[in-house]
Amino acid sequence: MKNNSNQNNSREEENHSKDEGSISSLDSTFNQTLRNVQGLLKGRSIPGKVLLSRRSDPLDQSNIQDPSPNYERSFSYNESETSDRMANELEEEVQSSIKPNNNENSNSLNSSTSDTENTSKEAQKSTTGARCTDSARVAKFTKVLSGTTVILEKLRELSWSGIPPYMRPDVWRLLLGYAPPNSDRRGGVLKRKRLEYLDCVSQYYDIPDSERSDDEINMLRQIAVDCPRTVPDVSFFQQEQVQKSLERILYTWAIRHPASGYVQGINDLATPFLVVFLSEYLEGSVDNWSISDLSPDKISYVEADCYWCLSKLLDGMQDHYTFAQPGIQRLVFKLKELVRRIDEPVSTHVEEQGLEFLQFAFRWFNCLLIREIPFDLVTRLWDTYLAEGDSLPDFLVYIFASFLLTWSDKLVKLEFQELVMFLQHLPTDNWTHQDLEIVLSKAFVWHSMFNSSPSHLAS
């Protein structure tokens, strides 16, 4: 009897072990990614993209109590005393953000919770003494930028989590490929490009209407109408001279890019560049700036830098602004599929209400969220955009999914008309950098899980 009992017990244990093994293997990739990202985020000041790179310089033992021997971290530019709370909030959101539709997935996710907590604790131990301060972050940027040739990959890693404001003009020029990485050539290239822009303005803009075609006249009129509507909440953009600068930049770009010409929305995309490059010459709040304080030469430098950086940005997404804007339509479809995979209740509810993603997400892709968040957060968001480089269009899908699902609990309670009104006027007026960092962090998590596994997004 005892032998039979022992045999039965051993069989039960063996079956139980097999069941656990099958559940673990079913979703091992998902759980591993979740554990890795949560563990890395634990102990962060503000959740952001965490990058690991081999350390080439010796560790500063005065700042690091428990260092890892091989790796260093890139942290968000904005540090906060609420670091632990923010990290814990993000972990809770990440754990609840993927809403499974069957018990098997749910059990698999729950089974990883204890492992995730253990991994997070281990990560926190090794990073408690290594939280990056503003001064340390500035030192990292200074080191990368001071070399004879800037290593762009390192610069992208640092920039993803935010760029110190006074360094932003130089870094943006480098990330976009407008300024060359070689410091010896940089001054000469910028001088030549700025003169080339002035030649284009003289050739295309500073001419009478009698020398323009009807299409060019209509395009210039449309730009003149749109410029006063650009960022209406910021008084700086209501200055007539600022609007004239925008008009010159946009018209010159449109003439030199006849495949798309001017499309409404491109006016918004020029504004972050204008603010960042003006910040090299104007101090204080943007609301207190006056462009008339600058000499004509400095204004022309700013316009030229805006023009070339806008050109570089749009070169990577030309089909977003050609006829019928097929690039945007393609990304909106990907967004719909990603939301369906991450949060099916929201996806199903939106579909049942008869609301198409194109009705609200088209503007997001067209203006890159500039109209959806406070303008003082836009430059921080664009640090991440530009750090993504050629991968930006695909990563936008994950940022916008994270942005939309910020309000997932509310969205499932709204009917069609309420949904439309809510999505057209999202409650972001009081958003801070912390809110934006959470959106970017979740986007990075989902990108890590799904981007290399497109089959997960197949219908």
mmCIF file of N, CA and C in Angstrom, residues 241-328:
data_model
loop_
_atom_site.group_PDB
_atom_site.id
_atom_site.type_symbol
_atom_site.label_atom_id
_atom_site.label_comp_id
_atom_site.label_asym_id
_atom_site.label_seq_id
_atom_site.Cartn_x
_atom_site.Cartn_y
_atom_site.Cartn_z
ATOM 1 N N GLN A 241 6.504 88.552 -37.149
ATOM 2 C CA GLN A 241 7.807 88.205 -37.705
ATOM 3 C C GLN A 241 8.079 86.694 -37.592
ATOM 4 N N VAL A 242 7.568 86.072 -36.526
ATOM 5 C CA VAL A 242 7.705 84.621 -36.374
ATOM 6 C C VAL A 242 6.913 83.909 -37.470
ATOM 7 N N GLN A 243 5.711 84.403 -37.721
ATOM 8 C CA GLN A 243 4.877 83.794 -38.763
ATOM 9 C C GLN A 243 5.504 83.966 -40.145
ATOM 10 N N LYS A 244 6.176 85.073 -40.380
ATOM 11 C CA LYS A 244 6.864 85.270 -41.656
ATOM 12 C C LYS A 244 8.030 84.290 -41.811
ATOM 13 N N SER A 245 8.736 84.059 -40.716
ATOM 14 C CA SER A 245 9.827 83.083 -40.762
ATOM 15 C C SER A 245 9.290 81.689 -41.081
ATOM 16 N N LEU A 246 8.204 81.311 -40.419
ATOM 17 C CA LEU A 246 7.565 80.024 -40.707
ATOM 18 C C LEU A 246 7.141 79.939 -42.165
ATOM 19 N N GLU A 247 6.573 81.030 -42.655
ATOM 20 C CA GLU A 247 6.097 81.056 -44.041
ATOM 21 C C GLU A 247 7.246 80.835 -45.023
ATOM 22 N N ARG A 248 8.370 81.494 -44.783
ATOM 23 C CA ARG A 248 9.530 81.325 -45.671
ATOM 24 C C ARG A 248 10.038 79.881 -45.639
ATOM 25 N N ILE A 249 10.156 79.329 -44.433
ATOM 26 C CA ILE A 249 10.658 77.959 -44.286
ATOM 27 C C ILE A 249 9.747 76.970 -45.020
ATOM 28 N N LEU A 250 8.451 77.080 -44.771
ATOM 29 C CA LEU A 250 7.492 76.104 -45.316
ATOM 30 C C LEU A 250 7.369 76.227 -46.834
ATOM 31 N N TYR A 251 7.322 77.455 -47.319
ATOM 32 C CA TYR A 251 7.170 77.630 -48.768
ATOM 33 C C TYR A 251 8.413 77.145 -49.508
ATOM 34 N N THR A 252 9.573 77.479 -48.967
ATOM 35 C CA THR A 252 10.819 77.037 -49.608
ATOM 36 C C THR A 252 10.905 75.514 -49.610
ATOM 37 N N TRP A 253 10.526 74.907 -48.495
ATOM 38 C CA TRP A 253 10.546 73.432 -48.439
ATOM 39 C C TRP A 253 9.579 72.843 -49.467
ATOM 40 N N ALA A 254 8.382 73.397 -49.540
ATOM 41 C CA ALA A 254 7.359 72.856 -50.436
ATOM 42 C C ALA A 254 7.781 72.962 -51.905
ATOM 43 N N ILE A 255 8.396 74.076 -52.291
ATOM 44 C CA ILE A 255 8.833 74.252 -53.674
ATOM 45 C C ILE A 255 9.915 73.242 -54.030
ATOM 46 N N ARG A 256 10.778 72.956 -53.073
ATOM 47 C CA ARG A 256 11.896 72.033 -53.338
ATOM 48 C C ARG A 256 11.505 70.560 -53.147
ATOM 49 N N HIS A 257 10.260 70.312 -52.747
ATOM 50 C CA HIS A 257 9.769 68.931 -52.593
ATOM 51 C C HIS A 257 8.426 68.808 -53.311
ATOM 52 N N PRO A 258 8.462 68.862 -54.627
ATOM 53 C CA PRO A 258 7.210 68.892 -55.402
ATOM 54 C C PRO A 258 6.393 67.605 -55.317
ATOM 55 N N ALA A 259 7.006 66.491 -54.909
ATOM 56 C CA ALA A 259 6.246 65.236 -54.823
ATOM 57 C C ALA A 259 5.115 65.347 -53.809
ATOM 58 N N SER A 260 5.336 66.109 -52.768
ATOM 59 C CA SER A 260 4.287 66.292 -51.765
ATOM 60 C C SER A 260 3.768 67.720 -51.755
ATOM 61 N N GLY A 261 4.670 68.689 -51.945
ATOM 62 C CA GLY A 261 4.254 70.075 -51.790
ATOM 63 C C GLY A 261 3.915 70.337 -50.339
ATOM 64 N N TYR A 262 3.230 71.430 -50.086
ATOM 65 C CA TYR A 262 2.834 71.746 -48.713
ATOM 66 C C TYR A 262 1.571 70.985 -48.345
ATOM 67 N N VAL A 263 1.591 70.365 -47.174
ATOM 68 C CA VAL A 263 0.420 69.668 -46.630
ATOM 69 C C VAL A 263 0.164 70.230 -45.241
ATOM 70 N N GLN A 264 -1.099 70.520 -44.942
ATOM 71 C CA GLN A 264 -1.428 71.022 -43.610
ATOM 72 C C GLN A 264 -0.963 70.030 -42.552
ATOM 73 N N GLY A 265 -0.303 70.522 -41.545
ATOM 74 C CA GLY A 265 0.300 69.678 -40.520
ATOM 75 C C GLY A 265 1.805 69.830 -40.512
ATOM 76 N N ILE A 266 2.373 70.059 -41.705
ATOM 77 C CA ILE A 266 3.824 70.277 -41.763
ATOM 78 C C ILE A 266 4.186 71.572 -41.042
ATOM 79 N N ASN A 267 3.266 72.524 -41.008
ATOM 80 C CA ASN A 267 3.520 73.762 -40.274
ATOM 81 C C ASN A 267 3.786 73.482 -38.792
ATOM 82 N N ASP A 268 3.073 72.492 -38.217
ATOM 83 C CA ASP A 268 3.315 72.128 -36.819
ATOM 84 C C ASP A 268 4.711 71.537 -36.637
ATOM 85 N N LEU A 269 5.152 70.754 -37.616
ATOM 86 C CA LEU A 269 6.430 70.054 -37.476
ATOM 87 C C LEU A 269 7.625 71.000 -37.466
ATOM 88 N N ALA A 270 7.449 72.201 -37.994
ATOM 89 C CA ALA A 270 8.557 73.168 -38.006
ATOM 90 C C ALA A 270 8.734 73.863 -36.659
ATOM 91 N N THR A 271 7.701 73.852 -35.821
ATOM 92 C CA THR A 271 7.735 74.661 -34.593
ATOM 93 C C THR A 271 8.764 74.183 -33.559
ATOM 94 N N PRO A 272 8.928 72.873 -33.318
ATOM 95 C CA PRO A 272 9.965 72.483 -32.346
ATOM 96 C C PRO A 272 11.360 72.928 -32.772
ATOM 97 N N PHE A 273 11.638 72.836 -34.068
ATOM 98 C CA PHE A 273 12.947 73.272 -34.565
ATOM 99 C C PHE A 273 13.133 74.770 -34.351
ATOM 100 N N LEU A 274 12.090 75.528 -34.615
ATOM 101 C CA LEU A 274 12.184 76.981 -34.473
ATOM 102 C C LEU A 274 12.487 77.360 -33.024
ATOM 103 N N VAL A 275 11.786 76.734 -32.090
ATOM 104 C CA VAL A 275 11.998 77.047 -30.671
ATOM 105 C C VAL A 275 13.387 76.620 -30.211
ATOM 106 N N VAL A 276 13.802 75.432 -30.602
ATOM 107 C CA VAL A 276 15.103 74.923 -30.142
ATOM 108 C C VAL A 276 16.251 75.772 -30.676
ATOM 109 N N PHE A 277 16.209 76.125 -31.952
ATOM 110 C CA PHE A 277 17.323 76.884 -32.515
ATOM 111 C C PHE A 277 17.297 78.354 -32.094
ATOM 112 N N LEU A 278 16.123 78.882 -31.791
ATOM 113 C CA LEU A 278 16.063 80.234 -31.239
ATOM 114 C C LEU A 278 16.601 80.267 -29.816
ATOM 115 N N SER A 279 16.520 79.135 -29.110
ATOM 116 C CA SER A 279 16.982 79.099 -27.715
ATOM 117 C C SER A 279 18.493 79.336 -27.605
ATOM 118 N N GLU A 280 19.209 79.220 -28.715
ATOM 119 C CA GLU A 280 20.637 79.550 -28.705
ATOM 120 C C GLU A 280 20.870 81.051 -28.553
ATOM 121 N N TYR A 281 19.863 81.856 -28.870
ATOM 122 C CA TYR A 281 20.029 83.314 -28.862
ATOM 123 C C TYR A 281 19.092 84.017 -27.875
ATOM 124 N N LEU A 282 17.997 83.371 -27.486
ATOM 125 C CA LEU A 282 17.013 83.980 -26.590
ATOM 126 C C LEU A 282 16.932 83.181 -25.302
ATOM 127 N N GLU A 283 16.794 83.872 -24.174
ATOM 128 C CA GLU A 283 16.757 83.217 -22.879
ATOM 129 C C GLU A 283 15.387 83.368 -22.239
ATOM 130 N N GLY A 284 15.157 82.538 -21.201
ATOM 131 C CA GLY A 284 13.908 82.626 -20.461
ATOM 132 C C GLY A 284 12.788 81.838 -21.109
ATOM 133 N N SER A 285 11.568 82.141 -20.681
ATOM 134 C CA SER A 285 10.383 81.445 -21.177
ATOM 135 C C SER A 285 10.080 81.828 -22.623
ATOM 136 N N VAL A 286 9.589 80.859 -23.383
ATOM 137 C CA VAL A 286 9.221 81.121 -24.787
ATOM 138 C C VAL A 286 8.174 82.225 -24.863
ATOM 139 N N ASP A 287 7.278 82.280 -23.900
ATOM 140 C CA ASP A 287 6.215 83.289 -23.918
ATOM 141 C C ASP A 287 6.762 84.711 -23.820
ATOM 142 N N ASN A 288 7.992 84.838 -23.311
ATOM 143 C CA ASN A 288 8.583 86.174 -23.156
ATOM 144 C C ASN A 288 9.557 86.525 -24.275
ATOM 145 N N TRP A 289 9.700 85.642 -25.234
ATOM 146 C CA TRP A 289 10.624 85.899 -26.332
ATOM 147 C C TRP A 289 10.070 86.940 -27.309
ATOM 148 N N SER A 290 10.983 87.659 -27.921
ATOM 149 C CA SER A 290 10.635 88.550 -29.025
ATOM 150 C C SER A 290 11.683 88.360 -30.109
ATOM 151 N N ILE A 291 11.268 87.883 -31.246
ATOM 152 C CA ILE A 291 12.217 87.601 -32.321
ATOM 153 C C ILE A 291 12.830 88.884 -32.876
ATOM 154 N N SER A 292 12.174 90.002 -32.631
ATOM 155 C CA SER A 292 12.718 91.284 -33.108
ATOM 156 C C SER A 292 13.987 91.677 -32.362
ATOM 157 N N ASP A 293 14.287 90.986 -31.254
ATOM 158 C CA ASP A 293 15.522 91.265 -30.520
ATOM 159 C C ASP A 293 16.751 90.729 -31.256
ATOM 160 N N LEU A 294 16.536 89.901 -32.264
ATOM 161 C CA LEU A 294 17.647 89.282 -32.977
ATOM 162 C C LEU A 294 17.992 90.052 -34.244
ATOM 163 N N SER A 295 19.243 89.981 -34.616
ATOM 164 C CA SER A 295 19.680 90.599 -35.871
ATOM 165 C C SER A 295 19.177 89.772 -37.051
ATOM 166 N N PRO A 296 19.068 90.376 -38.233
ATOM 167 C CA PRO A 296 18.638 89.615 -39.422
ATOM 168 C C PRO A 296 19.521 88.408 -39.702
ATOM 169 N N ASP A 297 20.826 88.519 -39.430
ATOM 170 C CA ASP A 297 21.732 87.393 -39.667
ATOM 171 C C ASP A 297 21.378 86.203 -38.784
ATOM 172 N N LYS A 298 21.132 86.467 -37.508
ATOM 173 C CA LYS A 298 20.788 85.383 -36.598
ATOM 174 C C LYS A 298 19.449 84.753 -36.963
ATOM 175 N N ILE A 299 18.491 85.569 -37.373
ATOM 176 C CA ILE A 299 17.195 85.023 -37.798
ATOM 177 C C ILE A 299 17.380 84.124 -39.014
ATOM 178 N N SER A 300 18.231 84.533 -39.930
ATOM 179 C CA SER A 300 18.466 83.713 -41.130
ATOM 180 C C SER A 300 19.152 82.400 -40.765
ATOM 181 N N TYR A 301 20.061 82.429 -39.755
ATOM 182 C CA TYR A 301 20.700 81.187 -39.308
ATOM 183 C C TYR A 301 19.652 80.228 -38.745
ATOM 184 N N VAL A 302 18.747 80.771 -37.924
ATOM 185 C CA VAL A 302 17.705 79.945 -37.308
ATOM 186 C C VAL A 302 16.792 79.353 -38.378
ATOM 187 N N GLU A 303 16.382 80.186 -39.316
ATOM 188 C CA GLU A 303 15.503 79.693 -40.393
ATOM 189 C C GLU A 303 16.189 78.595 -41.200
ATOM 190 N N ALA A 304 17.446 78.807 -41.511
ATOM 191 C CA ALA A 304 18.179 77.809 -42.302
ATOM 192 C C ALA A 304 18.274 76.483 -41.560
ATOM 193 N N ASP A 305 18.595 76.542 -40.264
ATOM 194 C CA ASP A 305 18.691 75.311 -39.481
ATOM 195 C C ASP A 305 17.340 74.607 -39.412
ATOM 196 N N CYS A 306 16.264 75.386 -39.235
ATOM 197 C CA CYS A 306 14.915 74.797 -39.225
ATOM 198 C C CYS A 306 14.601 74.125 -40.563
ATOM 199 N N TYR A 307 14.918 74.807 -41.641
ATOM 200 C CA TYR A 307 14.624 74.279 -42.974
ATOM 201 C C TYR A 307 15.333 72.952 -43.207
ATOM 202 N N TRP A 308 16.629 72.905 -42.928
ATOM 203 C CA TRP A 308 17.390 71.693 -43.218
ATOM 204 C C TRP A 308 17.008 70.546 -42.285
ATOM 205 N N CYS A 309 16.739 70.855 -41.027
ATOM 206 C CA CYS A 309 16.340 69.789 -40.097
ATOM 207 C C CYS A 309 14.945 69.270 -40.414
ATOM 208 N N LEU A 310 14.046 70.161 -40.803
ATOM 209 C CA LEU A 310 12.715 69.718 -41.246
ATOM 210 C C LEU A 310 12.844 68.817 -42.478
ATOM 211 N N SER A 311 13.714 69.203 -43.388
ATOM 212 C CA SER A 311 13.929 68.396 -44.592
ATOM 213 C C SER A 311 14.449 67.010 -44.236
ATOM 214 N N LYS A 312 15.427 66.947 -43.329
ATOM 215 C CA LYS A 312 15.980 65.657 -42.918
ATOM 216 C C LYS A 312 14.922 64.784 -42.246
ATOM 217 N N LEU A 313 14.111 65.396 -41.389
ATOM 218 C CA LEU A 313 13.052 64.642 -40.708
ATOM 219 C C LEU A 313 12.059 64.054 -41.703
ATOM 220 N N LEU A 314 11.606 64.873 -42.643
ATOM 221 C CA LEU A 314 10.571 64.428 -43.581
ATOM 222 C C LEU A 314 11.120 63.510 -44.668
ATOM 223 N N ASP A 315 12.430 63.529 -44.872
ATOM 224 C CA ASP A 315 13.013 62.585 -45.828
ATOM 225 C C ASP A 315 12.739 61.147 -45.414
ATOM 226 N N GLY A 316 12.622 60.909 -44.110
ATOM 227 C CA GLY A 316 12.379 59.558 -43.616
ATOM 228 C C GLY A 316 10.921 59.162 -43.585
ATOM 229 N N MET A 317 10.038 60.064 -43.977
ATOM 230 C CA MET A 317 8.602 59.754 -43.969
ATOM 231 C C MET A 317 7.889 60.488 -45.105
ATOM 232 N N GLN A 318 8.480 60.426 -46.286
ATOM 233 C CA GLN A 318 7.934 61.174 -47.419
ATOM 234 C C GLN A 318 6.517 60.744 -47.784
ATOM 235 N N ASP A 319 6.235 59.427 -47.707
ATOM 236 C CA ASP A 319 4.909 58.979 -48.107
ATOM 237 C C ASP A 319 3.829 59.328 -47.086
ATOM 238 N N HIS A 320 4.220 59.994 -46.003
ATOM 239 C CA HIS A 320 3.206 60.507 -45.073
ATOM 240 C C HIS A 320 2.507 61.734 -45.651
ATOM 241 N N TYR A 321 3.142 62.382 -46.611
ATOM 242 C CA TYR A 321 2.619 63.662 -47.092
ATOM 243 C C TYR A 321 2.455 63.715 -48.608
ATOM 244 N N THR A 322 2.621 62.586 -49.285
ATOM 245 C CA THR A 322 2.291 62.530 -50.710
ATOM 246 C C THR A 322 0.788 62.326 -50.877
ATOM 247 N N PHE A 323 0.328 62.252 -52.116
ATOM 248 C CA PHE A 323 -1.110 62.162 -52.393
ATOM 249 C C PHE A 323 -1.751 61.011 -51.621
ATOM 250 N N ALA A 324 -2.858 61.300 -50.946
ATOM 251 C CA ALA A 324 -3.623 60.342 -50.135
ATOM 252 C C ALA A 324 -2.888 59.906 -48.877
ATOM 253 N N GLN A 325 -1.673 60.377 -48.673
ATOM 254 C CA GLN A 325 -0.893 60.116 -47.460
ATOM 255 C C GLN A 325 -0.881 58.633 -47.073
ATOM 256 N N PRO A 326 -0.411 57.768 -47.969
ATOM 257 C CA PRO A 326 -0.468 56.316 -47.718
ATOM 258 C C PRO A 326 0.368 55.882 -46.527
ATOM 259 N N GLY A 327 1.462 56.593 -46.253
ATOM 260 C CA GLY A 327 2.300 56.220 -45.121
ATOM 261 C C GLY A 327 1.549 56.325 -43.807
ATOM 262 N N ILE A 328 0.779 57.383 -43.650
ATOM 263 C CA ILE A 328 0.005 57.560 -42.424
ATOM 264 C C ILE A 328 -1.094 56.505 -42.337
#
